[in-house]
Amino acid sequence: AMGPAAAAAAVRRVPEAPALFSGGGAGSPSQWLAVHWWGRAALVLAQRDGAVSVSSIGSSGLRELLGERPESFPPLPLLSAPRGEPPSFFVLTREAHAVAACEGEGEPRRRVEAWELHSLRRTTPEALFKRKVDLGEYGDALTWARAYGFCADGVRQAQWRESEVSRVAISDYLSKVASLRWVLAEAASRIPSEPDALAALLDHGVERCDAALCAAAAEDATTAQVGAG
C-alpha cells in the first residue's frame, strides 16, 4: 500500500503528458495528464486542473458520458487504469490547507494535507439517477433525466416529502409529479396542521382528477370519431 509520504512524492513527480490535445498546452489547467481506455470505444481523460471525464469516441469527436460536464477533483489527480467488467477506476487526490496555530502560542501556521480516494464505475442511467436522488443531488438527477429522457418523478417526490405542505411546495414539487396515483395518495395521506395548506392540497387533488377525467373523455371522443369514420 502507498503511504502518505510516497503518495505525496508521486504527486510531485507527475510527468508532463506525452500527448497534448488542442487547447491544453503544457502547464496549463486544461493539459491532459492521463489517458486510459474505458472499454473499446471510450477514453478516461484527466486534466491538470482536476477535471476527469469519460468520453465515447465517435465520428464527430468525443462525447462526455458523465453528464453535461466532467467530474471535478482537486488539481493533479492520480488515476488507476480501469479494470474489471463493468470497468471501474480509482482517483487519488490531495488538498493542502493552512491551519492557524492556537491563539497565544505564537507558532507559525501549519499545512495539513487531506487525501481522498474516489471510485468511479460504470452503471446504468437509471441506477445513477436513483443514487443522485438518494444523495439529495437533485440538480444532477434532473440533468440525467433530461439527458436520457426518462421520468423525473423521483426528484419531485423526494423534494415534496422533504417539504412542509404549503402552496409553494405544491406548486414547486407536487404539481410536477406525473403519476396521478402517487399524487392522490399524498393528497389523501398527508394531513397538514394549517387549514390553508390542507385546503390547497385537497384542491390540487381535485384539479388533477378533473384534468385526468377531461383528458380521458377527449380521448374517448376522438376514438369514437375515428371508429365512426
mmCIF file of N, CA and C in Angstrom, residues 94-197:
data_model
loop_
_atom_site.group_PDB
_atom_site.id
_atom_site.type_symbol
_atom_site.label_atom_id
_atom_site.label_comp_id
_atom_site.label_asym_id
_atom_site.label_seq_id
_atom_site.Cartn_x
_atom_site.Cartn_y
_atom_site.Cartn_z
ATOM 1 N N ARG A 94 -5.269 15.061 -3.540
ATOM 2 C CA ARG A 94 -4.653 15.674 -2.367
ATOM 3 C C ARG A 94 -5.016 17.149 -2.325
ATOM 4 N N GLU A 95 -5.365 17.623 -1.135
ATOM 5 C CA GLU A 95 -5.620 19.043 -0.910
ATOM 6 C C GLU A 95 -4.817 19.492 0.310
ATOM 7 N N ALA A 96 -4.194 20.631 0.211
ATOM 8 C CA ALA A 96 -3.424 21.200 1.322
ATOM 9 C C ALA A 96 -4.151 22.400 1.896
ATOM 10 N N HIS A 97 -4.217 22.447 3.239
ATOM 11 C CA HIS A 97 -4.892 23.535 3.933
ATOM 12 C C HIS A 97 -3.944 24.138 4.964
ATOM 13 N N ALA A 98 -3.930 25.448 5.032
ATOM 14 C CA ALA A 98 -3.147 26.140 6.050
ATOM 15 C C ALA A 98 -3.992 26.270 7.312
ATOM 16 N N VAL A 99 -3.438 25.819 8.445
ATOM 17 C CA VAL A 99 -4.157 25.840 9.715
ATOM 18 C C VAL A 99 -3.423 26.752 10.677
ATOM 19 N N ALA A 100 -4.129 27.713 11.269
ATOM 20 C CA ALA A 100 -3.506 28.651 12.203
ATOM 21 C C ALA A 100 -3.224 27.954 13.522
ATOM 22 N N ALA A 101 -2.133 28.326 14.143
ATOM 23 C CA ALA A 101 -1.809 27.799 15.464
ATOM 24 C C ALA A 101 -2.790 28.359 16.487
ATOM 25 N N CYS A 102 -2.849 27.706 17.658
ATOM 26 C CA CYS A 102 -3.742 28.155 18.716
ATOM 27 C C CYS A 102 -3.353 29.564 19.163
ATOM 28 N N GLU A 103 -4.355 30.355 19.488
ATOM 29 C CA GLU A 103 -4.114 31.751 19.859
ATOM 30 C C GLU A 103 -3.204 31.840 21.082
ATOM 31 N N GLY A 104 -2.212 32.670 20.993
ATOM 32 C CA GLY A 104 -1.321 32.892 22.121
ATOM 33 C C GLY A 104 -0.079 32.040 22.110
ATOM 34 N N GLU A 105 -0.021 31.022 21.267
ATOM 35 C CA GLU A 105 1.141 30.142 21.246
ATOM 36 C C GLU A 105 2.275 30.716 20.415
ATOM 37 N N GLY A 106 1.962 31.617 19.485
ATOM 38 C CA GLY A 106 2.997 32.229 18.675
ATOM 39 C C GLY A 106 3.640 31.297 17.678
ATOM 40 N N GLU A 107 3.000 30.183 17.335
ATOM 41 C CA GLU A 107 3.558 29.232 16.381
ATOM 42 C C GLU A 107 3.131 29.601 14.966
ATOM 43 N N PRO A 108 3.958 29.292 13.988
ATOM 44 C CA PRO A 108 3.594 29.587 12.599
ATOM 45 C C PRO A 108 2.430 28.707 12.148
ATOM 46 N N ARG A 109 1.792 29.137 11.088
ATOM 47 C CA ARG A 109 0.693 28.347 10.526
ATOM 48 C C ARG A 109 1.218 27.022 9.990
ATOM 49 N N ARG A 110 0.438 25.975 10.197
ATOM 50 C CA ARG A 110 0.829 24.652 9.748
ATOM 51 C C ARG A 110 0.027 24.275 8.512
ATOM 52 N N ARG A 111 0.624 23.440 7.651
ATOM 53 C CA ARG A 111 -0.068 22.956 6.463
ATOM 54 C C ARG A 111 -0.518 21.524 6.693
ATOM 55 N N VAL A 112 -1.802 21.306 6.505
ATOM 56 C CA VAL A 112 -2.395 19.984 6.685
ATOM 57 C C VAL A 112 -2.820 19.453 5.330
ATOM 58 N N GLU A 113 -2.426 18.227 4.995
ATOM 59 C CA GLU A 113 -2.794 17.612 3.727
ATOM 60 C C GLU A 113 -3.924 16.611 3.932
ATOM 61 N N ALA A 114 -4.912 16.707 3.074
ATOM 62 C CA ALA A 114 -6.044 15.778 3.112
ATOM 63 C C ALA A 114 -6.035 14.929 1.848
ATOM 64 N N TRP A 115 -6.034 13.611 2.018
ATOM 65 C CA TRP A 115 -6.028 12.676 0.891
ATOM 66 C C TRP A 115 -7.386 12.001 0.793
ATOM 67 N N GLU A 116 -7.875 11.845 -0.427
ATOM 68 C CA GLU A 116 -9.139 11.163 -0.655
ATOM 69 C C GLU A 116 -8.996 10.181 -1.811
ATOM 70 N N LEU A 117 -9.654 9.031 -1.673
ATOM 71 C CA LEU A 117 -9.657 8.012 -2.724
ATOM 72 C C LEU A 117 -11.086 7.856 -3.226
ATOM 73 N N HIS A 118 -11.294 8.126 -4.501
ATOM 74 C CA HIS A 118 -12.621 8.063 -5.113
ATOM 75 C C HIS A 118 -12.684 6.877 -6.072
ATOM 76 N N SER A 119 -13.857 6.301 -6.193
ATOM 77 C CA SER A 119 -14.065 5.186 -7.114
ATOM 78 C C SER A 119 -15.114 5.580 -8.137
ATOM 79 N N LEU A 120 -14.785 5.438 -9.414
ATOM 80 C CA LEU A 120 -15.726 5.681 -10.495
ATOM 81 C C LEU A 120 -15.963 4.364 -11.214
ATOM 82 N N ARG A 121 -17.232 4.018 -11.392
ATOM 83 C CA ARG A 121 -17.563 2.751 -12.039
ATOM 84 C C ARG A 121 -18.732 2.930 -12.996
ATOM 85 N N ARG A 122 -18.805 2.028 -13.955
ATOM 86 C CA ARG A 122 -19.884 2.085 -14.939
ATOM 87 C C ARG A 122 -21.191 1.635 -14.290
ATOM 88 N N THR A 123 -22.272 2.324 -14.632
ATOM 89 C CA THR A 123 -23.582 1.965 -14.126
ATOM 90 C C THR A 123 -24.612 2.349 -15.176
ATOM 91 N N THR A 124 -25.873 2.082 -14.910
ATOM 92 C CA THR A 124 -26.924 2.464 -15.847
ATOM 93 C C THR A 124 -27.415 3.869 -15.510
ATOM 94 N N PRO A 125 -27.975 4.590 -16.487
ATOM 95 C CA PRO A 125 -28.513 5.917 -16.184
ATOM 96 C C PRO A 125 -29.575 5.881 -15.088
ATOM 97 N N GLU A 126 -30.416 4.847 -15.096
ATOM 98 C CA GLU A 126 -31.464 4.744 -14.081
ATOM 99 C C GLU A 126 -30.883 4.555 -12.685
ATOM 100 N N ALA A 127 -29.841 3.711 -12.577
ATOM 101 C CA ALA A 127 -29.220 3.478 -11.279
ATOM 102 C C ALA A 127 -28.524 4.734 -10.772
ATOM 103 N N LEU A 128 -27.870 5.457 -11.665
ATOM 104 C CA LEU A 128 -27.201 6.691 -11.259
ATOM 105 C C LEU A 128 -28.224 7.752 -10.863
ATOM 106 N N PHE A 129 -29.329 7.832 -11.592
ATOM 107 C CA PHE A 129 -30.395 8.760 -11.244
ATOM 108 C C PHE A 129 -30.904 8.486 -9.830
ATOM 109 N N LYS A 130 -31.146 7.221 -9.529
ATOM 110 C CA LYS A 130 -31.639 6.858 -8.192
ATOM 111 C C LYS A 130 -30.613 7.215 -7.116
ATOM 112 N N ARG A 131 -29.341 6.975 -7.412
ATOM 113 C CA ARG A 131 -28.305 7.292 -6.434
ATOM 114 C C ARG A 131 -28.225 8.804 -6.201
ATOM 115 N N LYS A 132 -28.339 9.587 -7.267
ATOM 116 C CA LYS A 132 -28.317 11.038 -7.115
ATOM 117 C C LYS A 132 -29.488 11.509 -6.257
ATOM 118 N N VAL A 133 -30.657 10.908 -6.462
ATOM 119 C CA VAL A 133 -31.825 11.266 -5.649
ATOM 120 C C VAL A 133 -31.589 10.886 -4.190
ATOM 121 N N ASP A 134 -31.065 9.684 -3.960
ATOM 122 C CA ASP A 134 -30.813 9.219 -2.589
ATOM 123 C C ASP A 134 -29.818 10.125 -1.868
ATOM 124 N N LEU A 135 -28.860 10.693 -2.618
ATOM 125 C CA LEU A 135 -27.849 11.573 -2.023
ATOM 126 C C LEU A 135 -28.337 13.019 -1.912
ATOM 127 N N GLY A 136 -29.531 13.282 -2.424
ATOM 128 C CA GLY A 136 -30.049 14.649 -2.378
ATOM 129 C C GLY A 136 -29.452 15.570 -3.421
ATOM 130 N N GLU A 137 -28.806 15.006 -4.434
ATOM 131 C CA GLU A 137 -28.203 15.811 -5.502
ATOM 132 C C GLU A 137 -29.237 15.968 -6.627
ATOM 133 N N TYR A 138 -30.260 16.751 -6.340
ATOM 134 C CA TYR A 138 -31.418 16.811 -7.215
ATOM 135 C C TYR A 138 -31.127 17.488 -8.554
ATOM 136 N N GLY A 139 -30.269 18.500 -8.550
ATOM 137 C CA GLY A 139 -29.923 19.153 -9.809
ATOM 138 C C GLY A 139 -29.269 18.193 -10.780
ATOM 139 N N ASP A 140 -28.307 17.392 -10.283
ATOM 140 C CA ASP A 140 -27.653 16.403 -11.139
ATOM 141 C C ASP A 140 -28.641 15.340 -11.597
ATOM 142 N N ALA A 141 -29.550 14.936 -10.700
ATOM 143 C CA ALA A 141 -30.540 13.921 -11.065
ATOM 144 C C ALA A 141 -31.439 14.416 -12.190
ATOM 145 N N LEU A 142 -31.864 15.672 -12.126
ATOM 146 C CA LEU A 142 -32.699 16.228 -13.192
ATOM 147 C C LEU A 142 -31.937 16.318 -14.507
ATOM 148 N N THR A 143 -30.644 16.637 -14.418
ATOM 149 C CA THR A 143 -29.825 16.685 -15.628
ATOM 150 C C THR A 143 -29.775 15.321 -16.299
ATOM 151 N N TRP A 144 -29.588 14.271 -15.499
ATOM 152 C CA TRP A 144 -29.554 12.909 -16.058
ATOM 153 C C TRP A 144 -30.897 12.525 -16.659
ATOM 154 N N ALA A 145 -31.987 12.888 -15.980
ATOM 155 C CA ALA A 145 -33.311 12.548 -16.504
ATOM 156 C C ALA A 145 -33.550 13.219 -17.851
ATOM 157 N N ARG A 146 -33.163 14.496 -17.965
ATOM 158 C CA ARG A 146 -33.333 15.188 -19.250
ATOM 159 C C ARG A 146 -32.435 14.593 -20.326
ATOM 160 N N ALA A 147 -31.201 14.254 -19.954
ATOM 161 C CA ALA A 147 -30.249 13.742 -20.934
ATOM 162 C C ALA A 147 -30.690 12.400 -21.506
ATOM 163 N N TYR A 148 -31.307 11.555 -20.675
ATOM 164 C CA TYR A 148 -31.665 10.203 -21.116
ATOM 165 C C TYR A 148 -33.172 10.027 -21.331
ATOM 166 N N GLY A 149 -33.942 11.097 -21.123
ATOM 167 C CA GLY A 149 -35.349 11.065 -21.487
ATOM 168 C C GLY A 149 -36.229 10.177 -20.638
ATOM 169 N N PHE A 150 -35.916 10.049 -19.334
ATOM 170 C CA PHE A 150 -36.831 9.279 -18.502
ATOM 171 C C PHE A 150 -37.460 10.154 -17.427
ATOM 172 N N CYS A 151 -38.497 9.620 -16.797
ATOM 173 C CA CYS A 151 -39.334 10.372 -15.868
ATOM 174 C C CYS A 151 -38.524 10.850 -14.662
ATOM 175 N N ALA A 152 -38.738 12.109 -14.293
ATOM 176 C CA ALA A 152 -38.014 12.697 -13.159
ATOM 177 C C ALA A 152 -38.868 12.745 -11.896
ATOM 178 N N ASP A 153 -39.918 11.916 -11.842
ATOM 179 C CA ASP A 153 -40.796 11.939 -10.677
ATOM 180 C C ASP A 153 -40.037 11.701 -9.367
ATOM 181 N N GLY A 154 -39.001 10.870 -9.410
ATOM 182 C CA GLY A 154 -38.269 10.558 -8.184
ATOM 183 C C GLY A 154 -37.715 11.800 -7.504
ATOM 184 N N VAL A 155 -37.281 12.780 -8.294
ATOM 185 C CA VAL A 155 -36.739 14.024 -7.735
ATOM 186 C C VAL A 155 -37.846 14.819 -7.063
ATOM 187 N N ARG A 156 -38.943 15.052 -7.788
ATOM 188 C CA ARG A 156 -40.026 15.863 -7.237
ATOM 189 C C ARG A 156 -40.679 15.185 -6.036
ATOM 190 N N GLN A 157 -40.769 13.860 -6.063
ATOM 191 C CA GLN A 157 -41.332 13.150 -4.922
ATOM 192 C C GLN A 157 -40.456 13.319 -3.681
ATOM 193 N N ALA A 158 -39.131 13.204 -3.862
ATOM 194 C CA ALA A 158 -38.219 13.378 -2.729
ATOM 195 C C ALA A 158 -38.283 14.807 -2.195
ATOM 196 N N GLN A 159 -38.314 15.795 -3.089
ATOM 197 C CA GLN A 159 -38.387 17.184 -2.654
ATOM 198 C C GLN A 159 -39.702 17.467 -1.929
ATOM 199 N N TRP A 160 -40.785 16.872 -2.419
ATOM 200 C CA TRP A 160 -42.083 17.062 -1.775
ATOM 201 C C TRP A 160 -42.079 16.456 -0.370
ATOM 202 N N ARG A 161 -41.535 15.286 -0.224
ATOM 203 C CA ARG A 161 -41.521 14.635 1.083
ATOM 204 C C ARG A 161 -40.621 15.353 2.086
ATOM 205 N N GLU A 162 -39.626 16.086 1.594
ATOM 206 C CA GLU A 162 -38.749 16.838 2.479
ATOM 207 C C GLU A 162 -39.351 18.180 2.891
ATOM 208 N N SER A 163 -40.445 18.589 2.258
ATOM 209 C CA SER A 163 -41.012 19.914 2.482
ATOM 210 C C SER A 163 -42.269 19.841 3.333
ATOM 211 N N GLU A 164 -42.528 20.935 4.049
ATOM 212 C CA GLU A 164 -43.814 21.090 4.707
ATOM 213 C C GLU A 164 -44.882 21.345 3.639
ATOM 214 N N VAL A 165 -46.083 20.844 3.880
ATOM 215 C CA VAL A 165 -47.160 21.066 2.926
ATOM 216 C C VAL A 165 -47.509 22.548 2.899
ATOM 217 N N SER A 166 -47.424 23.145 1.725
ATOM 218 C CA SER A 166 -47.752 24.553 1.540
ATOM 219 C C SER A 166 -48.102 24.768 0.075
ATOM 220 N N ARG A 167 -48.649 25.920 -0.214
ATOM 221 C CA ARG A 167 -48.974 26.231 -1.606
ATOM 222 C C ARG A 167 -47.710 26.278 -2.464
ATOM 223 N N VAL A 168 -46.628 26.777 -1.900
ATOM 224 C CA VAL A 168 -45.367 26.842 -2.640
ATOM 225 C C VAL A 168 -44.854 25.438 -2.949
ATOM 226 N N ALA A 169 -44.872 24.544 -1.942
ATOM 227 C CA ALA A 169 -44.393 23.176 -2.158
ATOM 228 C C ALA A 169 -45.265 22.439 -3.164
ATOM 229 N N ILE A 170 -46.577 22.691 -3.123
ATOM 230 C CA ILE A 170 -47.479 22.061 -4.091
ATOM 231 C C ILE A 170 -47.140 22.531 -5.508
ATOM 232 N N SER A 171 -46.895 23.831 -5.658
ATOM 233 C CA SER A 171 -46.573 24.388 -6.982
ATOM 234 C C SER A 171 -45.201 23.934 -7.475
ATOM 235 N N ASP A 172 -44.221 23.923 -6.575
ATOM 236 C CA ASP A 172 -42.845 23.628 -6.991
ATOM 237 C C ASP A 172 -42.588 22.138 -7.183
ATOM 238 N N TYR A 173 -43.246 21.285 -6.407
ATOM 239 C CA TYR A 173 -42.906 19.865 -6.407
ATOM 240 C C TYR A 173 -44.076 18.953 -6.782
ATOM 241 N N LEU A 174 -45.170 18.996 -5.998
ATOM 242 C CA LEU A 174 -46.256 18.034 -6.211
ATOM 243 C C LEU A 174 -46.895 18.200 -7.584
ATOM 244 N N SER A 175 -47.048 19.427 -8.044
ATOM 245 C CA SER A 175 -47.695 19.651 -9.350
ATOM 246 C C SER A 175 -46.861 19.128 -10.506
ATOM 247 N N LYS A 176 -45.561 18.895 -10.264
ATOM 248 C CA LYS A 176 -44.665 18.420 -11.320
ATOM 249 C C LYS A 176 -44.508 16.907 -11.328
ATOM 250 N N VAL A 177 -45.168 16.208 -10.403
ATOM 251 C CA VAL A 177 -45.143 14.742 -10.386
ATOM 252 C C VAL A 177 -46.157 14.234 -11.406
ATOM 253 N N ALA A 178 -45.713 13.396 -12.329
ATOM 254 C CA ALA A 178 -46.592 12.924 -13.398
ATOM 255 C C ALA A 178 -47.566 11.848 -12.931
ATOM 256 N N SER A 179 -47.186 11.044 -11.944
ATOM 257 C CA SER A 179 -48.013 9.920 -11.509
ATOM 258 C C SER A 179 -49.238 10.418 -10.739
ATOM 259 N N LEU A 180 -50.413 10.310 -11.356
ATOM 260 C CA LEU A 180 -51.644 10.744 -10.703
ATOM 261 C C LEU A 180 -51.937 9.900 -9.461
ATOM 262 N N ARG A 181 -51.706 8.603 -9.560
ATOM 263 C CA ARG A 181 -51.956 7.723 -8.412
ATOM 264 C C ARG A 181 -51.145 8.170 -7.202
ATOM 265 N N TRP A 182 -49.860 8.508 -7.433
ATOM 266 C CA TRP A 182 -48.995 8.920 -6.328
ATOM 267 C C TRP A 182 -49.460 10.249 -5.736
ATOM 268 N N VAL A 183 -49.830 11.189 -6.606
ATOM 269 C CA VAL A 183 -50.298 12.496 -6.139
ATOM 270 C C VAL A 183 -51.555 12.353 -5.290
ATOM 271 N N LEU A 184 -52.498 11.536 -5.740
ATOM 272 C CA LEU A 184 -53.742 11.356 -4.985
ATOM 273 C C LEU A 184 -53.481 10.662 -3.647
ATOM 274 N N ALA A 185 -52.533 9.724 -3.640
ATOM 275 C CA ALA A 185 -52.182 9.063 -2.373
ATOM 276 C C ALA A 185 -51.609 10.064 -1.379
ATOM 277 N N GLU A 186 -50.778 10.990 -1.878
ATOM 278 C CA GLU A 186 -50.218 12.019 -0.995
ATOM 279 C C GLU A 186 -51.305 12.971 -0.509
ATOM 280 N N ALA A 187 -52.222 13.341 -1.384
ATOM 281 C CA ALA A 187 -53.303 14.244 -1.002
ATOM 282 C C ALA A 187 -54.209 13.621 0.054
ATOM 283 N N ALA A 188 -54.329 12.299 0.006
ATOM 284 C CA ALA A 188 -55.200 11.611 0.961
ATOM 285 C C ALA A 188 -54.500 11.272 2.274
ATOM 286 N N SER A 189 -53.158 11.163 2.237
ATOM 287 C CA SER A 189 -52.449 10.675 3.424
ATOM 288 C C SER A 189 -51.748 11.771 4.227
ATOM 289 N N ARG A 190 -51.336 12.848 3.576
ATOM 290 C CA ARG A 190 -50.642 13.922 4.301
ATOM 291 C C ARG A 190 -51.662 14.932 4.817
ATOM 292 N N ILE A 191 -51.689 15.102 6.123
ATOM 293 C CA ILE A 191 -52.664 15.996 6.736
ATOM 294 C C ILE A 191 -51.920 17.143 7.398
ATOM 295 N N PRO A 192 -51.784 18.277 6.714
ATOM 296 C CA PRO A 192 -51.082 19.408 7.318
ATOM 297 C C PRO A 192 -51.900 20.029 8.445
ATOM 298 N N SER A 193 -51.213 20.660 9.368
ATOM 299 C CA SER A 193 -51.885 21.273 10.514
ATOM 300 C C SER A 193 -52.539 22.605 10.165
ATOM 301 N N GLU A 194 -52.036 23.288 9.124
ATOM 302 C CA GLU A 194 -52.579 24.589 8.741
ATOM 303 C C GLU A 194 -53.783 24.414 7.813
ATOM 304 N N PRO A 195 -54.922 25.024 8.148
ATOM 305 C CA PRO A 195 -56.116 24.880 7.298
ATOM 306 C C PRO A 195 -55.879 25.314 5.855
ATOM 307 N N ASP A 196 -55.110 26.385 5.643
ATOM 308 C CA ASP A 196 -54.865 26.868 4.281
ATOM 309 C C ASP A 196 -54.092 25.831 3.468
ATOM 310 N N ALA A 197 -53.100 25.201 4.084
ATOM 311 C CA ALA A 197 -52.316 24.177 3.391
ATOM 312 C C ALA A 197 -53.171 22.957 3.092
#
